[in-house]
Tab-separated table of C-alpha atoms in Angstrom:
chain	number	residue	atom	x	y	z
M	1	VAL	CA	-117.511	-22.388	-91.315
M	2	VAL	CA	-116.994	-23.281	-94.973
M	3	ASP	CA	-115.345	-19.921	-95.677
M	4	TYR	CA	-113.118	-20.405	-92.662
M	5	ALA	CA	-112.259	-23.995	-93.672
M	6	LYS	CA	-111.044	-22.807	-97.073
M	7	ALA	CA	-108.803	-20.175	-95.478
M	8	TYR	CA	-107.656	-22.715	-92.877
M	9	LEU	CA	-106.632	-25.277	-95.517
M	10	THR	CA	-104.834	-22.603	-97.539
M	11	ILE	CA	-102.654	-21.813	-94.531
M	12	MET	CA	-102.172	-25.438	-93.463
M	13	ASN	CA	-101.083	-26.337	-97.002
M	14	LYS	CA	-97.894	-24.386	-96.235
M	15	TYR	CA	-97.129	-26.611	-93.220
M	16	PRO	CA	-96.915	-30.202	-94.498
M	17	GLN	CA	-95.482	-31.340	-91.154
M	18	TYR	CA	-98.991	-31.084	-89.685
M	19	LYS	CA	-101.909	-33.381	-90.447
M	20	THR	CA	-105.344	-31.792	-90.572
M	21	LEU	CA	-108.505	-33.156	-88.975
M	22	TYR	CA	-112.041	-31.851	-89.431
M	23	PHE	CA	-114.344	-32.721	-86.522
M	24	ASP	CA	-118.121	-32.245	-86.651
M	25	GLY	CA	-119.792	-32.980	-83.334
M	26	PHE	CA	-123.405	-32.908	-84.541
M	27	ALA	CA	-123.104	-33.851	-88.187
M	28	GLY	CA	-126.720	-34.706	-89.005
M	29	SER	CA	-127.642	-36.494	-92.216
M	30	GLY	CA	-125.684	-34.155	-94.463
M	31	LEU	CA	-128.861	-32.503	-95.740
M	32	ILE	CA	-131.093	-29.841	-94.190
M	33	LYS	CA	-134.777	-29.420	-94.973
M	34	LYS	CA	-135.541	-25.705	-95.278
M	35	GLU	CA	-139.110	-24.502	-94.776
M	36	GLN	CA	-140.318	-28.088	-95.288
M	37	ILE	CA	-139.760	-27.781	-99.063
M	38	GLU	CA	-136.201	-26.964	-100.079
M	39	VAL	CA	-133.374	-29.353	-99.185
M	40	ILE	CA	-129.899	-27.856	-98.864
M	41	LYS	CA	-126.486	-29.304	-98.118
M	42	GLY	CA	-125.375	-29.247	-94.511
M	43	ALA	CA	-121.918	-28.283	-93.244
M	44	ALA	CA	-120.608	-31.862	-93.365
M	45	ILE	CA	-121.187	-32.219	-97.120
M	46	ARG	CA	-120.033	-28.686	-97.931
M	47	ILE	CA	-116.771	-29.253	-96.044
M	48	LEU	CA	-116.228	-32.555	-97.864
M	49	GLU	CA	-116.712	-30.756	-101.188
M	50	ILE	CA	-113.666	-28.545	-100.555
M	51	ASP	CA	-110.785	-29.942	-102.619
M	52	SER	CA	-108.570	-26.893	-103.142
M	53	PRO	CA	-105.902	-26.135	-102.095
M	54	LYS	CA	-106.143	-29.503	-100.320
M	55	ILE	CA	-108.536	-31.775	-98.503
M	56	PHE	CA	-108.394	-32.576	-94.797
M	57	ASP	CA	-106.223	-35.567	-93.973
M	58	MET	CA	-109.064	-36.961	-91.875
M	59	TYR	CA	-112.752	-36.249	-91.263
M	60	TYR	CA	-114.549	-37.275	-88.097
M	61	PHE	CA	-118.334	-37.010	-87.978
M	62	VAL	CA	-120.353	-37.640	-84.835
M	63	GLU	CA	-124.102	-38.167	-85.072
M	64	LYS	CA	-126.210	-39.597	-82.264
M	65	ASN	CA	-129.295	-40.290	-84.384
M	66	ASP	CA	-129.068	-43.730	-86.041
M	67	ASN	CA	-130.996	-42.780	-89.172
M	68	ASN	CA	-129.047	-39.548	-89.747
M	69	LYS	CA	-125.767	-41.364	-89.260
M	70	THR	CA	-126.751	-43.990	-91.842
M	71	LEU	CA	-127.828	-41.373	-94.407
M	72	LEU	CA	-124.572	-39.428	-93.979
M	73	GLU	CA	-122.553	-42.620	-94.285
M	74	GLN	CA	-124.314	-43.553	-97.526
M	75	THR	CA	-123.671	-40.134	-99.062
M	76	ILE	CA	-119.992	-40.223	-98.120
M	77	LEU	CA	-119.513	-43.728	-99.504
M	78	LYS	CA	-121.218	-42.714	-102.751
M	79	GLU	CA	-119.687	-39.273	-103.324
M	80	PHE	CA	-116.531	-38.996	-101.197
M	81	SER	CA	-115.012	-42.466	-101.151
M	82	ASP	CA	-111.537	-40.952	-101.584
M	83	ARG	CA	-111.762	-39.167	-98.238
M	84	VAL	CA	-110.548	-40.701	-94.962
M	85	CYS	CA	-113.768	-40.464	-92.966
M	86	HIS	CA	-114.966	-41.803	-89.650
M	87	ILE	CA	-118.689	-41.620	-88.921
M	88	VAL	CA	-119.678	-42.632	-85.408
M	89	ASN	CA	-123.006	-42.994	-83.651
M	90	GLU	CA	-122.239	-41.649	-80.198
M	91	ASP	CA	-122.624	-38.744	-77.803
M	92	CYS	CA	-120.527	-35.781	-78.957
M	93	ASN	CA	-119.286	-35.098	-75.436
M	94	ASN	CA	-117.601	-38.497	-75.250
M	95	LYS	CA	-115.927	-38.035	-78.625
M	96	ILE	CA	-114.639	-34.537	-77.824
M	97	VAL	CA	-112.930	-35.893	-74.724
M	98	SER	CA	-111.548	-38.797	-76.786
M	99	MET	CA	-110.301	-36.340	-79.415
M	100	ALA	CA	-108.536	-34.328	-76.718
M	101	GLU	CA	-106.712	-37.457	-75.593
M	102	PHE	CA	-105.842	-38.265	-79.221
M	103	LEU	CA	-104.341	-34.800	-79.740
M	104	LYS	CA	-102.244	-35.111	-76.604
M	105	ARG	CA	-100.734	-38.308	-78.021
M	106	ASN	CA	-100.425	-36.968	-81.584
M	107	ASN	CA	-99.192	-33.390	-81.469
M	108	ASN	CA	-98.652	-33.323	-85.235
M	109	TYR	CA	-102.408	-32.959	-85.770
M	110	ARG	CA	-104.267	-29.665	-86.098
M	111	VAL	CA	-108.048	-29.652	-85.819
M	112	LEU	CA	-110.873	-27.547	-87.143
M	113	ALA	CA	-113.988	-28.421	-85.136
M	114	PHE	CA	-117.604	-27.401	-85.639
M	115	THR	CA	-120.309	-27.948	-83.023
M	116	ASP	CA	-123.911	-26.871	-83.453
M	117	PRO	CA	-125.443	-28.726	-80.506
M	118	PHE	CA	-129.074	-29.659	-80.342
M	119	GLY	CA	-130.327	-27.484	-77.495
M	120	MET	CA	-127.811	-27.398	-74.660
M	121	SER	CA	-126.348	-30.854	-75.247
M	122	LEU	CA	-122.690	-29.769	-75.238
M	123	ASN	CA	-121.244	-30.073	-71.728
M	124	TRP	CA	-118.809	-27.447	-70.510
M	125	SER	CA	-116.487	-30.164	-69.195
M	126	SER	CA	-116.106	-31.411	-72.790
M	127	VAL	CA	-115.038	-27.973	-74.029
M	128	GLU	CA	-112.674	-27.665	-71.075
M	129	SER	CA	-110.898	-30.898	-72.087
M	130	LEU	CA	-109.558	-29.078	-75.187
M	131	LYS	CA	-107.398	-26.652	-73.216
M	132	GLY	CA	-103.927	-26.070	-74.658
M	133	LEU	CA	-104.493	-28.153	-77.795
M	134	GLY	CA	-104.083	-27.324	-81.492
M	135	ILE	CA	-107.739	-26.832	-82.268
M	136	ASP	CA	-109.919	-24.072	-83.701
M	137	LEU	CA	-113.427	-24.545	-82.327
M	138	TRP	CA	-116.540	-23.044	-83.920
M	139	ILE	CA	-119.548	-23.302	-81.637
M	140	LEU	CA	-123.155	-22.283	-82.134
M	141	VAL	CA	-124.214	-21.168	-78.652
M	142	PRO	CA	-127.994	-21.439	-78.051
M	143	THR	CA	-128.186	-18.160	-76.141
M	144	GLY	CA	-131.795	-17.349	-76.965
M	145	ILE	CA	-133.269	-20.702	-77.918
M	146	GLY	CA	-131.662	-22.556	-75.003
M	147	VAL	CA	-130.127	-20.757	-72.031
M	148	ASN	CA	-132.475	-17.756	-72.004
M	149	ARG	CA	-135.531	-20.008	-71.943
M	150	LEU	CA	-134.334	-21.658	-68.748
M	151	LEU	CA	-133.686	-18.308	-67.094
M	152	ASN	CA	-137.290	-17.407	-66.305
M	153	ASN	CA	-138.341	-13.886	-65.401
M	154	THR	CA	-138.744	-14.409	-61.654
M	155	GLY	CA	-135.577	-16.376	-60.935
M	156	ASN	CA	-137.658	-19.207	-59.485
M	157	ILE	CA	-135.813	-21.785	-61.560
M	158	PRO	CA	-136.533	-25.517	-61.075
M	159	ASP	CA	-133.603	-27.625	-59.880
M	160	GLU	CA	-133.509	-29.649	-63.105
M	161	TRP	CA	-133.150	-26.427	-65.123
M	162	TYR	CA	-130.378	-25.220	-62.846
M	163	ASP	CA	-128.627	-28.572	-63.345
M	164	LYS	CA	-128.739	-28.092	-67.138
M	165	LEU	CA	-127.432	-24.534	-66.845
M	166	GLU	CA	-124.571	-25.609	-64.587
M	167	ILE	CA	-123.522	-28.419	-66.940
M	168	PHE	CA	-123.700	-26.193	-70.031
M	169	LEU	CA	-122.086	-23.044	-68.602
M	170	GLY	CA	-119.682	-24.642	-66.145
M	171	ILE	CA	-120.596	-22.335	-63.241
M	172	LYS	CA	-122.661	-22.858	-60.079
M	173	ARG	CA	-126.240	-21.717	-59.598
M	174	ASP	CA	-125.299	-18.937	-57.179
M	175	ASP	CA	-123.078	-17.423	-59.876
M	176	ILE	CA	-125.829	-17.873	-62.465
M	177	LYS	CA	-128.249	-15.984	-60.254
M	178	LYS	CA	-125.764	-13.148	-59.663
M	179	ARG	CA	-125.082	-12.859	-63.384
M	180	PHE	CA	-128.638	-12.632	-64.619
M	181	TYR	CA	-130.883	-11.437	-61.794
M	182	LYS	CA	-131.233	-8.361	-59.676
M	183	GLU	CA	-132.879	-8.521	-56.266
M	184	VAL	CA	-135.364	-5.711	-55.710
M	185	THR	CA	-136.883	-4.918	-52.295
M	186	THR	CA	-140.338	-3.328	-52.322
M	187	GLN	CA	-143.168	-2.550	-49.896
M	188	ASP	CA	-146.748	-3.740	-50.175
M	189	LEU	CA	-149.848	-1.698	-49.337
M	190	PHE	CA	-149.495	-2.506	-45.640
M	191	GLY	CA	-145.877	-1.413	-45.387
M	192	ASP	CA	-144.407	-4.897	-45.271
M	193	THR	CA	-141.176	-5.335	-47.268
M	194	PHE	CA	-140.381	-8.263	-49.518
M	195	SER	CA	-137.658	-9.115	-52.008
M	196	GLN	CA	-138.096	-10.343	-55.553
M	197	ASP	CA	-135.674	-11.297	-58.316
M	198	PHE	CA	-135.978	-9.717	-61.760
M	199	LYS	CA	-134.212	-10.912	-64.905
M	200	ASP	CA	-131.883	-8.459	-66.610
M	201	VAL	CA	-133.349	-7.059	-69.845
M	202	ARG	CA	-130.013	-7.703	-71.615
M	203	THR	CA	-129.923	-11.363	-70.591
M	204	ILE	CA	-129.316	-12.848	-74.053
M	205	HIS	CA	-126.349	-10.541	-74.650
M	206	LYS	CA	-125.052	-11.281	-71.152
M	207	ILE	CA	-125.254	-15.015	-71.902
M	208	ASN	CA	-123.020	-14.419	-74.920
M	209	ASP	CA	-120.634	-12.330	-72.798
M	210	LEU	CA	-120.476	-15.085	-70.189
M	211	TYR	CA	-119.863	-17.871	-72.704
M	212	ARG	CA	-117.115	-15.870	-74.411
M	213	GLU	CA	-115.572	-15.302	-70.989
M	214	ARG	CA	-115.779	-19.025	-70.227
M	215	LEU	CA	-114.174	-19.900	-73.580
M	216	GLY	CA	-111.391	-17.471	-72.679
M	217	THR	CA	-110.449	-19.718	-69.748
M	218	VAL	CA	-109.780	-22.598	-72.177
M	219	PHE	CA	-108.498	-20.822	-75.300
M	220	LYS	CA	-106.252	-17.789	-75.710
M	221	TYR	CA	-108.583	-16.008	-78.123
M	222	VAL	CA	-112.326	-15.848	-78.806
M	223	SER	CA	-113.827	-14.250	-81.901
M	224	GLU	CA	-116.572	-11.710	-82.131
M	225	ALA	CA	-120.051	-13.211	-82.262
M	226	PHE	CA	-122.200	-13.639	-85.321
M	227	VAL	CA	-125.807	-13.229	-84.158
M	228	LEU	CA	-128.460	-15.474	-85.690
M	229	LYS	CA	-132.095	-14.360	-85.495
M	230	ASN	CA	-135.435	-15.860	-86.471
M	231	SER	CA	-138.105	-14.363	-88.723
M	232	THR	CA	-139.448	-12.211	-85.868
M	233	ASN	CA	-135.972	-10.716	-85.269
M	234	SER	CA	-135.506	-12.564	-81.974
M	235	ILE	CA	-131.976	-13.731	-81.174
M	236	MET	CA	-131.618	-17.504	-81.261
M	237	TYR	CA	-127.845	-18.129	-81.330
M	238	HIS	CA	-124.444	-16.508	-81.054
M	239	PHE	CA	-121.823	-18.127	-83.302
M	240	LEU	CA	-118.251	-18.001	-81.969
M	241	MET	CA	-114.793	-19.337	-82.765
M	242	ALA	CA	-112.207	-20.092	-80.078
M	243	THR	CA	-108.523	-20.665	-80.844
M	244	ASN	CA	-104.969	-20.437	-79.540
M	245	ASN	CA	-103.729	-18.854	-82.770
M	246	THR	CA	-103.742	-15.114	-83.508
M	247	ALA	CA	-103.893	-15.623	-87.293
M	248	ALA	CA	-106.948	-17.864	-86.853
M	249	LEU	CA	-108.653	-15.190	-84.762
M	250	LYS	CA	-108.094	-12.558	-87.457
M	251	ILE	CA	-109.473	-14.806	-90.189
M	252	ALA	CA	-112.565	-15.634	-88.125
M	253	ASN	CA	-113.302	-11.994	-87.342
M	254	ASP	CA	-112.735	-10.971	-90.973
M	255	ILE	CA	-115.348	-13.553	-91.995
M	256	ILE	CA	-117.819	-12.621	-89.266
M	257	ARG	CA	-117.675	-8.814	-89.494
M	258	PRO	CA	-119.189	-8.367	-92.987
M	259	LYS	CA	-122.125	-10.529	-91.834
M	260	PHE	CA	-122.324	-9.058	-88.348
M	261	LYS	CA	-125.822	-8.331	-87.048
M	262	LEU	CA	-126.816	-6.513	-83.861
């Protein structure tokens, strides 16, 4: 995201008629504790540190946790008092919809947005509200750590899990079942037949394919995915960028490809 932001600002510096807005939907405290020992700067701080070729005209940070919001606010006041920043303690979904309305009223703004939702807390309806607007959206999709965990092996998914999947993916449960399960009919020892659902072995990759397809209904272009894995080589996330701009797509893919992991 930081690499992309630098390229983004370089291009936008050539178009002074547009104002630039950086939107972070899950900003955190600005710091990340790594392995319980090392503390590193989060995306919010690293984006604020960019000062060449220009800074963003406005920064908008959303953080639902009171303590994290306060810590981020203190850091910004201390180190980035020259930046025009808004830090709000609210649900990201509400602020994305509000931002969409803002952009409809102010078409001279261009937005770079970053969302790394906690679990599956980003609603599809919020993403859908951004259709047709001047925004490049980076989203960390919890394919393995979120969606795949709700898609159990037998297809006997509790209603509350189906509700979460429907809200996150924006499709109905019948479509979810068709996408990720195969019905197999077998016979028992007595010759009686019965049907059972089995989860596709490529489910995590199919979740990524589905989410990219869904993003393609809102944006003209969707980047390749950067795959993030844990220490046991299990896929946790797919990182994607959606945009209406062909130049933005090329930049995103050029950044992702050297880091691409299968």
